[in-house]
Amino acid sequence: MVAVACRVTIGVSRVDRVAMITLVRAPATLPPGQRVYAIGDIHGCDAQLANLHEIIAEDLARRPVDQPVLLHIGDYVDRGANTAGVLRRLLGGPPIQGMPVVNLLGNHDETMLNALSGDRPAATDWLFAGGRPALESYGVDPDSPRESWSETVPAEHLDFLRNLTLAHRAGGYFFVHAGIRPGVPLDRQAREDLLRMRQPFLYSEAMFGAVVVHGHTPVKDPVVRHNRIAIDTGAVFGGKMTCVVLEGETLGFLTADPVGEPVSIAHR
């Protein structure tokens, strides 16, 4: 086990602190020279995401690697106060200079797209599941006519959501928003399962053909098992925002503290 110290400057207050990453043996491996920084569910927590990007950039500066990749596990939108800010940030170019980015699709992102495309049942689901603060972040009254909602959301934000990726494979890892259906080959998984799966995936002891790195189901702390790694630590509910750092045979975690008022977990 190796602990590496990184001095990080956070946010507009320029508060100086030391972030520690402890590297331990991982359940899978990446080829030499590769490193993946995978961030869990964001849900409109723009300031917290910005802080985590800074922490990752500092870690990379202190521990350079040939082929780093930044990956977001999906669910950029809803519940939190600044969906618009999150999408603006991710559309503004690579959050970390010189690092390729993989952005996965989450179930909330898909529901928002469907709601803004005129699907009335999806619009009802969206409002119930956290769409109200998403609309408000664009200056839209959630009680205004639904047909008018898409007029205020920038076209480039909708294009960003439409072009998100369902899954990503790197070395012995399979990255996806929610999970997979045990017993089904990874290349034959149903879209619905990749975006919304909980059971039987979460309790399965089966080997999946790769270690699945996922979000979707909030946990207090990251979960590392022989067949999966869970990284949604409930940032929007007042938890930390988590990034798992995968390299070679090791893994570690970087986190950013909550910013602002949390959403009640009753509204998950």
Short mmCIF file of N, CA, C and O in Angstrom, two decimals, residues 23-36 63 65 67 170-173 245-251:
data_model
loop_
_atom_site.label_atom_id
_atom_site.label_comp_id
_atom_site.label_asym_id
_atom_site.label_seq_id
_atom_site.Cartn_x
_atom_site.Cartn_y
_atom_site.Cartn_z
N LEU A 23 -2.81 4.03 -2.62
CA LEU A 23 -2.92 3.06 -3.69
C LEU A 23 -2.88 1.65 -3.12
O LEU A 23 -1.99 1.30 -2.34
N VAL A 24 -3.87 0.86 -3.49
CA VAL A 24 -3.96 -0.52 -3.02
C VAL A 24 -4.15 -1.44 -4.23
O VAL A 24 -4.37 -0.98 -5.35
N ARG A 25 -4.07 -2.72 -4.01
CA ARG A 25 -4.23 -3.69 -5.09
C ARG A 25 -5.67 -3.65 -5.61
O ARG A 25 -6.62 -3.65 -4.84
N ALA A 26 -5.81 -3.61 -6.92
CA ALA A 26 -7.12 -3.52 -7.58
C ALA A 26 -7.60 -4.91 -7.99
O ALA A 26 -6.81 -5.85 -8.13
N PRO A 27 -8.90 -5.05 -8.25
CA PRO A 27 -9.43 -6.35 -8.68
C PRO A 27 -9.19 -6.65 -10.16
O PRO A 27 -9.53 -7.74 -10.63
N ALA A 28 -8.66 -5.68 -10.92
CA ALA A 28 -8.34 -5.91 -12.34
C ALA A 28 -7.11 -5.06 -12.66
O ALA A 28 -6.53 -4.41 -11.78
N THR A 29 -6.70 -5.06 -13.92
CA THR A 29 -5.49 -4.33 -14.30
C THR A 29 -5.71 -3.50 -15.56
O THR A 29 -6.62 -3.76 -16.34
N LEU A 30 -4.85 -2.50 -15.71
CA LEU A 30 -4.75 -1.72 -16.94
C LEU A 30 -3.37 -1.95 -17.54
O LEU A 30 -2.40 -2.18 -16.82
N PRO A 31 -3.25 -1.85 -18.87
CA PRO A 31 -1.94 -1.99 -19.50
C PRO A 31 -0.96 -0.93 -19.01
O PRO A 31 -1.38 0.16 -18.58
N PRO A 32 0.34 -1.20 -19.08
CA PRO A 32 1.34 -0.22 -18.63
C PRO A 32 1.17 1.11 -19.35
O PRO A 32 0.88 1.18 -20.55
N GLY A 33 1.35 2.20 -18.61
CA GLY A 33 1.27 3.54 -19.17
C GLY A 33 -0.11 4.14 -19.18
O GLY A 33 -0.27 5.33 -19.48
N GLN A 34 -1.14 3.35 -18.85
CA GLN A 34 -2.51 3.86 -18.83
C GLN A 34 -2.95 4.18 -17.40
O GLN A 34 -2.57 3.49 -16.46
N ARG A 35 -3.76 5.21 -17.27
CA ARG A 35 -4.40 5.53 -15.99
C ARG A 35 -5.78 6.09 -16.29
O ARG A 35 -5.93 6.94 -17.17
N VAL A 36 -6.79 5.63 -15.58
CA VAL A 36 -8.16 6.13 -15.73
C VAL A 36 -8.59 6.81 -14.44
O VAL A 36 -8.49 6.22 -13.36
N ARG A 63 2.17 13.01 -10.44
CA ARG A 63 2.43 11.61 -10.81
C ARG A 63 2.12 11.44 -12.30
O ARG A 63 1.12 10.83 -12.67
N VAL A 65 1.78 10.31 -16.16
CA VAL A 65 1.64 9.01 -16.80
C VAL A 65 1.44 9.25 -18.29
O VAL A 65 0.94 10.31 -18.70
N GLN A 67 -0.58 7.82 -20.64
CA GLN A 67 -1.91 7.79 -21.26
C GLN A 67 -3.01 7.93 -20.20
O GLN A 67 -3.70 6.97 -19.87
N ALA A 170 -11.64 -0.62 -20.83
CA ALA A 170 -10.21 -0.36 -20.74
C ALA A 170 -9.58 -1.47 -19.91
O ALA A 170 -9.97 -1.68 -18.75
N GLY A 171 -8.63 -2.18 -20.49
CA GLY A 171 -7.99 -3.27 -19.77
C GLY A 171 -9.01 -4.25 -19.21
O GLY A 171 -9.91 -4.70 -19.94
N GLY A 172 -8.90 -4.55 -17.94
CA GLY A 172 -9.83 -5.48 -17.30
C GLY A 172 -11.06 -4.83 -16.71
O GLY A 172 -11.74 -5.45 -15.88
N TYR A 173 -11.36 -3.60 -17.14
CA TYR A 173 -12.50 -2.86 -16.58
C TYR A 173 -13.55 -2.55 -17.65
O TYR A 173 -13.22 -2.31 -18.82
N VAL A 245 -9.15 6.09 -9.15
CA VAL A 245 -7.95 6.21 -9.97
C VAL A 245 -7.40 4.81 -10.19
O VAL A 245 -6.97 4.14 -9.24
N LEU A 246 -7.43 4.36 -11.44
CA LEU A 246 -7.02 3.00 -11.80
C LEU A 246 -5.74 3.06 -12.63
O LEU A 246 -5.67 3.80 -13.62
N GLU A 247 -4.76 2.25 -12.22
CA GLU A 247 -3.49 2.21 -12.96
C GLU A 247 -2.79 0.90 -12.66
O GLU A 247 -2.64 0.53 -11.49
N GLY A 248 -2.37 0.20 -13.71
CA GLY A 248 -1.67 -1.06 -13.50
C GLY A 248 -2.50 -2.01 -12.67
O GLY A 248 -3.66 -2.28 -12.98
N GLU A 249 -1.91 -2.48 -11.57
CA GLU A 249 -2.61 -3.39 -10.66
C GLU A 249 -3.14 -2.67 -9.43
O GLU A 249 -3.51 -3.31 -8.45
N THR A 250 -3.19 -1.33 -9.46
CA THR A 250 -3.57 -0.57 -8.28
C THR A 250 -4.81 0.28 -8.51
O THR A 250 -5.20 0.56 -9.64
N LEU A 251 -5.40 0.69 -7.39
CA LEU A 251 -6.46 1.70 -7.41
C LEU A 251 -6.33 2.59 -6.20
O LEU A 251 -5.75 2.21 -5.17
#
